[in-house]
PDB file of C-alpha atoms (C1' of nucleotides) in Angstrom:
ATOM      1  CA  UNK A 137     152.661 160.036  79.784  1.00 78.00           C
ATOM      2  CA  UNK A 138     152.149 159.012  76.358  1.00 87.00           C
ATOM      3  CA  UNK A 139     149.333 159.829  73.984  1.00 91.00           C
ATOM      4  CA  UNK A 140     147.114 156.649  74.093  1.00 90.00           C
ATOM      5  CA  UNK A 141     144.131 156.541  71.719  1.00 88.00           C
ATOM      6  CA  UNK A 142     141.856 157.217  74.728  1.00 84.00           C
ATOM      7  CA  UNK A 143     143.814 160.429  75.611  1.00 88.00           C
ATOM      8  CA  UNK A 144     143.834 161.554  71.929  1.00 88.00           C
ATOM      9  CA  UNK A 145     140.297 160.989  71.753  1.00 85.00           C
ATOM     10  CA  UNK A 146     139.677 162.770  74.651  1.00 86.00           C
ATOM     11  CA  UNK A 147     141.956 165.729  73.659  1.00 89.00           C
ATOM     12  CA  UNK A 148     140.033 165.828  70.418  1.00 87.00           C
ATOM     13  CA  UNK A 149     136.697 166.211  72.042  1.00 83.00           C
ATOM     14  CA  UNK A 150     137.649 168.693  74.614  1.00 87.00           C
ATOM     15  CA  UNK A 151     139.646 170.772  72.103  1.00 89.00           C
ATOM     16  CA  UNK A 152     136.579 170.920  69.645  1.00 83.00           C
ATOM     17  CA  UNK A 153     134.418 171.855  72.523  1.00 80.00           C
ATOM     18  CA  UNK A 154     136.420 174.967  73.009  1.00 83.00           C
ATOM     19  CA  UNK A 155     138.035 173.940  76.203  1.00 87.00           C
ATOM     20  CA  UNK A 156     141.325 175.860  76.774  1.00 90.00           C
ATOM     21  CA  UNK A 157     144.574 173.882  76.316  1.00 92.00           C
ATOM     22  CA  UNK A 158     145.250 174.555  79.923  1.00 91.00           C
ATOM     23  CA  UNK A 159     142.086 172.952  81.215  1.00 90.00           C
ATOM     24  CA  UNK A 160     142.408 170.123  78.908  1.00 91.00           C
ATOM     25  CA  UNK A 161     146.055 169.483  80.052  1.00 91.00           C
ATOM     26  CA  UNK A 162     145.148 169.255  83.703  1.00 88.00           C
ATOM     27  CA  UNK A 163     142.087 167.190  82.881  1.00 83.00           C
ATOM     28  CA  UNK A 164     144.176 164.788  81.097  1.00 85.00           C
ATOM     29  CA  UNK A 165     146.906 165.097  83.486  1.00 82.00           C
ATOM     30  CA  UNK A 166     150.498 164.411  83.045  1.00 87.00           C
ATOM     31  CA  UNK A 167     150.882 166.759  80.193  1.00 92.00           C
ATOM     32  CA  UNK A 168     151.546 170.489  79.939  1.00 92.00           C
ATOM     33  CA  UNK A 169     149.312 172.831  78.024  1.00 92.00           C
ATOM     34  CA  UNK A 170     152.081 173.090  75.494  1.00 93.00           C
ATOM     35  CA  UNK A 171     152.022 169.493  75.068  1.00 94.00           C
ATOM     36  CA  UNK A 172     148.196 169.766  74.501  1.00 92.00           C
ATOM     37  CA  UNK A 173     148.459 172.407  71.977  1.00 93.00           C
ATOM     38  CA  UNK A 174     151.387 170.822  70.066  1.00 93.00           C
ATOM     39  CA  UNK A 175     149.590 167.575  69.951  1.00 93.00           C
ATOM     40  CA  UNK A 176     146.250 169.323  68.840  1.00 92.00           C
ATOM     41  CA  UNK A 177     148.189 170.857  65.997  1.00 89.00           C
ATOM     42  CA  UNK A 178     149.883 167.735  65.169  1.00 90.00           C
ATOM     43  CA  UNK A 179     146.620 166.012  64.841  1.00 88.00           C
ATOM     44  CA  UNK A 180     145.449 168.780  62.669  1.00 85.00           C
ATOM     45  CA  UNK A 181     142.847 170.101  64.844  1.00 79.00           C
ATOM     46  CA  UNK A 182     141.212 173.177  63.976  1.00 70.00           C
ATOM     47  CA  UNK A 183     142.702 176.139  65.409  1.00 71.00           C
ATOM     48  CA  UNK A 184     140.608 178.317  67.658  1.00 75.00           C
ATOM     49  CA  UNK A 185     140.732 181.968  68.215  1.00 74.00           C
ATOM     50  CA  UNK A 186     143.969 182.957  69.314  1.00 66.00           C
ATOM     51  CA  UNK A 187     144.918 186.259  70.781  1.00 65.00           C
ATOM     52  CA  UNK A 188     147.932 186.345  68.855  1.00 61.00           C
ATOM     53  CA  UNK A 189     146.787 185.585  65.305  1.00 56.00           C
ATOM     54  CA  UNK A 190     145.358 188.771  63.598  1.00 54.00           C
ATOM     55  CA  UNK A 191     148.093 189.914  61.588  1.00 44.00           C
ATOM     56  CA  UNK A 192     148.551 190.394  57.972  1.00 47.00           C
ATOM     57  CA  UNK A 193     149.454 192.534  55.115  1.00 45.00           C
ATOM     58  CA  UNK A 194     152.483 194.473  56.423  1.00 43.00           C
ATOM     59  CA  UNK A 195     155.284 196.051  54.386  1.00 44.00           C
ATOM     60  CA  UNK A 196     157.881 193.101  54.366  1.00 43.00           C
ATOM     61  CA  UNK A 197     160.586 195.611  54.193  1.00 41.00           C
ATOM     62  CA  UNK A 198     162.468 196.067  57.526  1.00 40.00           C
ATOM     63  CA  UNK A 199     160.797 195.138  60.888  1.00 41.00           C
ATOM     64  CA  UNK A 200     162.290 196.678  63.998  1.00 38.00           C
ATOM     65  CA  UNK A 201     165.562 194.994  64.948  1.00 38.00           C
ATOM     66  CA  UNK A 202     164.912 193.074  67.835  1.00 38.00           C
ATOM     67  CA  UNK A 203     167.792 192.866  70.260  1.00 38.00           C
ATOM     68  CA  UNK A 204     166.842 189.827  71.955  1.00 41.00           C
ATOM     69  CA  UNK A 205     168.429 186.399  72.678  1.00 41.00           C
ATOM     70  CA  UNK A 206     168.038 184.678  69.354  1.00 42.00           C
ATOM     71  CA  UNK A 207     168.033 180.973  70.224  1.00 42.00           C
ATOM     72  CA  UNK A 208     169.115 180.135  66.696  1.00 40.00           C
ATOM     73  CA  UNK A 209     169.233 181.776  63.320  1.00 40.00           C
ATOM     74  CA  UNK A 210     168.564 178.783  61.205  1.00 38.00           C
ATOM     75  CA  UNK A 211     165.188 179.678  59.672  1.00 39.00           C
ATOM     76  CA  UNK A 212     163.882 183.217  60.073  1.00 40.00           C
ATOM     77  CA  UNK A 213     160.151 182.920  60.402  1.00 41.00           C
ATOM     78  CA  UNK A 214     158.400 182.731  56.904  1.00 43.00           C
ATOM     79  CA  UNK A 215     155.249 184.795  56.668  1.00 40.00           C
ATOM     80  CA  UNK A 216     152.491 182.963  58.099  1.00 43.00           C
ATOM     81  CA  UNK A 217     149.937 181.821  55.808  1.00 41.00           C
ATOM     82  CA  UNK A 218     146.638 183.481  56.066  1.00 43.00           C
ATOM     83  CA  UNK A 219     144.220 181.213  57.702  1.00 42.00           C
ATOM     84  CA  UNK A 220     140.592 181.594  57.146  1.00 41.00           C
ATOM     85  CA  UNK A 221     138.657 182.655  60.387  1.00 40.00           C
ATOM     86  CA  UNK A 222     136.901 179.815  62.363  1.00 42.00           C
ATOM     87  CA  UNK A 223     133.459 179.395  61.428  1.00 42.00           C
ATOM     88  CA  UNK A 224     131.222 180.509  64.223  1.00 40.00           C
ATOM     89  CA  UNK A 225     129.182 177.434  65.306  1.00 41.00           C
ATOM     90  CA  UNK A 226     125.652 177.980  64.586  1.00 42.00           C
ATOM     91  CA  UNK A 227     123.353 176.269  66.979  1.00 42.00           C
ATOM     92  CA  UNK A 228     120.162 175.167  65.509  1.00 44.00           C
ATOM     93  CA  UNK A 229     117.312 177.192  66.911  1.00 43.00           C
ATOM     94  CA  UNK A 230     113.693 177.171  66.329  1.00 45.00           C
ATOM     95  CA  UNK A 231     112.390 179.939  64.428  1.00 44.00           C
ATOM     96  CA  UNK A 232     110.152 181.851  66.544  1.00 43.00           C
ATOM     97  CA  UNK A 233     108.316 183.136  63.482  1.00 42.00           C
ATOM     98  CA  UNK A 234     108.216 186.813  64.878  1.00 43.00           C
ATOM     99  CA  UNK A 235     108.936 189.781  63.016  1.00 43.00           C
ATOM    100  CA  UNK A 236     112.035 191.653  64.167  1.00 43.00           C
ATOM    101  CA  UNK A 237     111.890 194.943  65.626  1.00 41.00           C
ATOM    102  CA  UNK A 238     112.909 197.897  63.462  1.00 43.00           C
ATOM    103  CA  UNK A 239     116.528 198.754  63.263  1.00 44.00           C
ATOM    104  CA  UNK A 240     115.848 202.416  64.275  1.00 42.00           C
ATOM    105  CA  UNK A 241     114.940 201.126  67.832  1.00 41.00           C
ATOM    106  CA  UNK A 242     117.546 202.925  69.985  1.00 43.00           C
ATOM    107  CA  UNK A 243     117.798 200.754  72.831  1.00 43.00           C
ATOM    108  CA  UNK A 244     116.215 197.702  74.520  1.00 45.00           C
ATOM    109  CA  UNK A 245     115.485 198.274  78.120  1.00 46.00           C
ATOM    110  CA  UNK A 246     116.580 195.209  80.103  1.00 48.00           C
ATOM    111  CA  UNK A 247     113.795 193.033  78.965  1.00 50.00           C
ATOM    112  CA  UNK A 248     113.261 189.606  80.827  1.00 51.00           C
ATOM    113  CA  UNK A 249     114.967 186.948  78.652  1.00 52.00           C
ATOM    114  CA  UNK A 250     113.666 183.582  78.653  1.00 53.00           C
ATOM    115  CA  UNK A 251     116.448 180.998  79.165  1.00 56.00           C
ATOM    116  CA  UNK A 252     116.590 177.486  78.874  1.00 57.00           C
ATOM    117  CA  UNK A 253     118.992 174.852  80.224  1.00 57.00           C
ATOM    118  CA  UNK A 254     121.182 173.054  77.983  1.00 57.00           C
ATOM    119  CA  UNK A 255     123.154 169.847  78.545  1.00 61.00           C
ATOM    120  CA  UNK A 256     125.497 170.249  81.506  1.00 58.00           C
ATOM    121  CA  UNK A 257     123.267 172.778  82.910  1.00 58.00           C
ATOM    122  CA  UNK A 258     124.641 175.786  81.054  1.00 55.00           C
ATOM    123  CA  UNK A 259     122.424 178.464  80.357  1.00 57.00           C
ATOM    124  CA  UNK A 260     121.386 178.709  76.771  1.00 55.00           C
ATOM    125  CA  UNK A 261     120.794 181.937  74.736  1.00 55.00           C
ATOM    126  CA  UNK A 262     117.245 183.177  74.219  1.00 52.00           C
ATOM    127  CA  UNK A 263     116.126 183.459  70.578  1.00 51.00           C
ATOM    128  CA  UNK A 264     116.454 187.293  70.715  1.00 52.00           C
ATOM    129  CA  UNK A 265     119.890 187.220  72.098  1.00 55.00           C
ATOM    130  CA  UNK A 266     122.908 188.001  69.905  1.00 57.00           C
ATOM    131  CA  UNK A 267     125.072 185.157  69.027  1.00 54.00           C
ATOM    132  CA  UNK A 268     127.498 183.859  71.630  1.00 50.00           C
ATOM    133  CA  UNK A 269     130.454 182.564  69.673  1.00 51.00           C
ATOM    134  CA  UNK A 270     132.075 180.843  72.556  1.00 49.00           C
ATOM    135  CA  UNK A 271     130.707 177.384  73.743  1.00 50.00           C
ATOM    136  CA  UNK A 272     130.228 177.088  77.304  1.00 51.00           C
ATOM    137  CA  UNK A 273     133.360 175.928  79.285  1.00 50.00           C
ATOM    138  CA  UNK A 274     132.764 173.174  81.777  1.00 47.00           C
ATOM    139  CA  UNK A 275     134.243 173.908  85.263  1.00 47.00           C
ATOM    140  CA  UNK A 276     137.795 173.439  86.062  1.00 48.00           C
ATOM    141  CA  UNK A 277     139.217 170.834  88.201  1.00 49.00           C
ATOM    142  CA  UNK A 278     137.573 167.714  86.895  1.00 49.00           C
ATOM    143  CA  UNK A 279     138.607 164.346  88.276  1.00 49.00           C
ATOM    144  CA  UNK A 280     139.994 162.014  85.606  1.00 50.00           C
ATOM    145  CA  UNK A 281     137.200 159.694  84.185  1.00 49.00           C
ATOM    146  CA  UNK A 282     138.398 156.220  84.507  1.00 48.00           C
ATOM    147  CA  UNK A 283     136.645 153.447  82.489  1.00 47.00           C
ATOM    148  CA  UNK A 284     134.541 151.435  84.683  1.00 47.00           C
ATOM    149  CA  UNK A 285     132.311 148.488  84.139  1.00 47.00           C
ATOM    150  CA  UNK A 286     129.236 150.654  84.822  1.00 47.00           C
ATOM    151  CA  UNK A 287     129.480 152.289  81.391  1.00 45.00           C
ATOM    152  CA  UNK A 288     130.273 149.401  79.526  1.00 54.00           C
ATOM    153  CA  UNK A 289     126.949 149.113  77.791  1.00 63.00           C
ATOM    154  CA  UNK A 290     126.215 152.943  78.049  1.00 66.00           C
ATOM    155  CA  UNK A 291     126.835 155.247  75.188  1.00 69.00           C
ATOM    156  CA  UNK A 292     130.376 156.614  75.479  1.00 68.00           C
ATOM    157  CA  UNK A 293     132.098 159.596  74.054  1.00 64.00           C
ATOM    158  CA  UNK A 294     133.503 157.276  71.379  1.00 64.00           C
ATOM    159  CA  UNK A 295     130.059 156.031  70.496  1.00 66.00           C
ATOM    160  CA  UNK A 296     128.929 159.582  69.617  1.00 67.00           C
ATOM    161  CA  UNK A 297     128.071 160.150  66.033  1.00 76.00           C
ATOM    162  CA  UNK A 298     125.708 162.721  64.383  1.00 76.00           C
ATOM    163  CA  UNK A 299     122.912 160.251  64.225  1.00 81.00           C
ATOM    164  CA  UNK A 300     122.615 159.547  68.049  1.00 85.00           C
ATOM    165  CA  UNK A 301     121.371 161.787  70.893  1.00 80.00           C
ATOM    166  CA  UNK A 302     124.521 163.437  72.698  1.00 83.00           C
ATOM    167  CA  UNK A 303     122.485 164.469  75.464  1.00 80.00           C
ATOM    168  CA  UNK A 304     124.772 163.955  78.514  1.00 77.00           C
ATOM    169  CA  UNK A 305     123.674 161.954  81.287  1.00 77.00           C
ATOM    170  CA  UNK A 306     125.413 162.695  84.721  1.00 73.00           C
ATOM    171  CA  UNK A 307     128.528 164.659  84.684  1.00 70.00           C
ATOM    172  CA  UNK A 308     131.798 164.050  83.084  1.00 68.00           C
ATOM    173  CA  UNK A 309     134.395 162.556  85.293  1.00 69.00           C
ATOM    174  CA  UNK A 310     131.727 160.611  87.274  1.00 67.00           C
ATOM    175  CA  UNK A 311     131.848 156.855  86.907  1.00 71.00           C
ATOM    176  CA  UNK A 312     128.452 156.541  85.169  1.00 75.00           C
ATOM    177  CA  UNK A 313     128.803 159.543  82.761  1.00 75.00           C
ATOM    178  CA  UNK A 314     127.530 158.565  79.497  1.00 81.00           C
ATOM    179  CA  UNK A 315     125.217 160.067  76.777  1.00 81.00           C
ATOM    180  CA  UNK A 316     121.556 159.443  75.835  1.00 81.00           C
ATOM    181  CA  UNK A 317     122.438 157.438  72.819  1.00 81.00           C
ATOM    182  CA  UNK A 318     118.792 157.406  71.461  1.00 83.00           C
ATOM    183  CA  UNK A 319     118.415 157.980  67.815  1.00 86.00           C
ATOM    184  CA  UNK A 320     119.071 161.849  67.177  1.00 85.00           C
ATOM    185  CA  UNK A 321     116.363 164.017  65.874  1.00 81.00           C
ATOM    186  CA  UNK A 322     117.724 164.547  62.270  1.00 80.00           C
ATOM    187  CA  UNK A 323     119.465 167.682  62.214  1.00 77.00           C
ATOM    188  CA  UNK A 324     119.725 168.095  65.786  1.00 76.00           C
ATOM    189  CA  UNK A 325     122.534 166.685  67.929  1.00 78.00           C
ATOM    190  CA  UNK A 326     119.710 165.372  70.298  1.00 80.00           C
ATOM    191  CA  UNK A 327     117.033 162.952  70.385  1.00 83.00           C
ATOM    192  CA  UNK A 328     113.338 164.236  70.120  1.00 78.00           C
ATOM    193  CA  UNK A 329     112.852 164.060  73.705  1.00 78.00           C
ATOM    194  CA  UNK A 330     116.087 166.102  74.485  1.00 73.00           C
ATOM    195  CA  UNK A 331     115.376 168.348  71.816  1.00 65.00           C
ATOM    196  CA  UNK A 332     112.557 169.441  73.780  1.00 71.00           C
ATOM    197  CA  UNK A 333     114.331 170.124  76.699  1.00 63.00           C
ATOM    198  CA  UNK A 334     117.199 171.765  74.854  1.00 68.00           C
ATOM    199  CA  UNK A 335     115.038 174.030  72.659  1.00 63.00           C
ATOM    200  CA  UNK A 336     112.107 175.990  73.683  1.00 56.00           C
ATOM    201  CA  UNK A 337     109.803 177.934  71.757  1.00 56.00           C
ATOM    202  CA  UNK A 338     109.412 181.524  72.489  1.00 57.00           C
ATOM    203  CA  UNK A 339     106.235 181.913  74.492  1.00 52.00           C
ATOM    204  CA  UNK A 340     104.211 184.837  75.241  1.00 54.00           C
ATOM    205  CA  UNK A 341     105.552 186.610  78.217  1.00 54.00           C
ATOM    206  CA  UNK A 342     102.135 185.917  79.673  1.00 49.00           C
ATOM    207  CA  UNK A 343     102.393 182.443  80.556  1.00 51.00           C
ATOM    208  CA  UNK A 344     105.848 180.775  80.720  1.00 49.00           C
ATOM    209  CA  UNK A 345     106.521 178.071  82.986  1.00 48.00           C
ATOM    210  CA  UNK A 346     108.873 178.784  85.755  1.00 48.00           C
ATOM    211  CA  UNK A 347     109.917 175.197  86.186  1.00 45.00           C
ATOM    212  CA  UNK A 348     112.918 174.965  83.974  1.00 46.00           C
ATOM    213  CA  UNK A 349     113.266 171.541  82.307  1.00 45.00           C
ATOM    214  CA  UNK A 350     115.284 169.295  84.268  1.00 45.00           C
ATOM    215  CA  UNK A 351     118.718 168.927  82.724  1.00 44.00           C
ATOM    216  CA  UNK A 352     120.568 165.747  82.439  1.00 48.00           C
ATOM    217  CA  UNK A 353     121.415 164.272  86.002  1.00 48.00           C
ATOM    218  CA  UNK A 354     120.368 167.106  88.228  1.00 44.00           C
ATOM    219  CA  UNK A 355     122.426 170.079  89.317  1.00 48.00           C
ATOM    220  CA  UNK A 356     125.909 169.572  89.983  1.00 50.00           C
ATOM    221  CA  UNK A 357     126.586 168.911  93.805  1.00 50.00           C
ATOM    222  CA  UNK A 358     129.697 169.897  95.147  1.00 45.00           C
TER     223      UNK A 358
ATOM    224  C1'  DC B 188     151.464 190.077  86.234  1.00 51.25           C
ATOM    225  C1'  DC B 189     147.879 186.756  84.585  1.00 51.25           C
ATOM    226  C1'  DC B 190     145.816 184.468  80.789  1.00 51.25           C
ATOM    227  C1'  DT B 191     145.437 182.633  75.828  1.00 51.25           C
ATOM    228  C1'  DG B 192     146.998 179.813  71.428  1.00 51.25           C
ATOM    229  C1'  DA B 193     150.986 179.283  67.604  1.00 51.25           C
ATOM    230  C1'  DT B 194     155.279 178.278  66.565  1.00 51.25           C
ATOM    231  C1'  DT B 195     159.943 176.661  66.581  1.00 51.25           C
ATOM    232  C1'  DC B 196     163.173 173.392  67.056  1.00 51.25           C
ATOM    233  C1'  DG B 197     166.181 170.064  69.777  1.00 51.25           C
ATOM    234  C1'  DC B 198     165.388 165.872  71.282  1.00 51.25           C
TER     235       DC B 198
ATOM    236  C1'  DG C 187     156.192 162.411  67.460  1.00 51.25           C
ATOM    237  C1'  DC C 188     156.845 165.022  71.552  1.00 51.25           C
ATOM    238  C1'  DG C 189     156.844 169.162  74.172  1.00 51.25           C
ATOM    239  C1'  DA C 190     159.589 173.178  76.316  1.00 51.25           C
ATOM    240  C1'  DA C 191     160.876 177.377  75.195  1.00 51.25           C
ATOM    241  C1'  DT C 192     159.516 181.153  73.089  1.00 51.25           C
ATOM    242  C1'  DC C 193     156.493 184.489  70.814  1.00 51.25           C
ATOM    243  C1'  DA C 194     152.656 187.625  70.865  1.00 51.25           C
ATOM    244  C1'  DG C 195     148.001 189.410  71.989  1.00 51.25           C
ATOM    245  C1'  DG C 196     144.217 190.333  75.540  1.00 51.25           C
TER     246       DG C 196
END
DNA sequence: CCCTGATTCGC
DNA sequence: GCGAATCAGG
């Protein structure tokens, strides 16, 4: 397999969505996760929280001798340059305009939390929730999306920019999967209509509508 | 053990 | 440029 433009584009998108290298690898197919990671770095894609990163500021004196099979001793590893921590993606949220509780409050009993459904059917955070740093990961085992005439005039991944609605229609991997494509609500990733679905104002607990907004193309049937 | 991403380096 | 091998933390 080679890195065609399409595959690179897909890699960029998936990678930026926080999909793991393994998932990207077996979604793209024909490449290992190492290949994905390598390519991602070569493309200069932003690194993502790695379990192996946090290390800095040690006495460069004498690290413990490692009695392991050195593959080569050409270049002893130079000190890794400190990399800025990845910025937490701040999803736009409507201000509820409600004063927060006092910091002295010991605990919050399990209060019912309002959740709305985001694109792809993922559960969104309620306004009161703490930030969830990680974007939702789609299910594994996706079938490779193949270009088909059905989406010829639909908004595809490559058509996305910050001025058009990115609300997904259908599911990735399905032949007619595409995006809304309507003019985006300025400052938001979606059009006005889909913003209404994606973002809900905090209502009094009294009257909240049980029927959750219909997300995209309906629940995933599998 | 499994997973993760980062890095190196021969090709 | 590519990616297996390797590293290293969770």
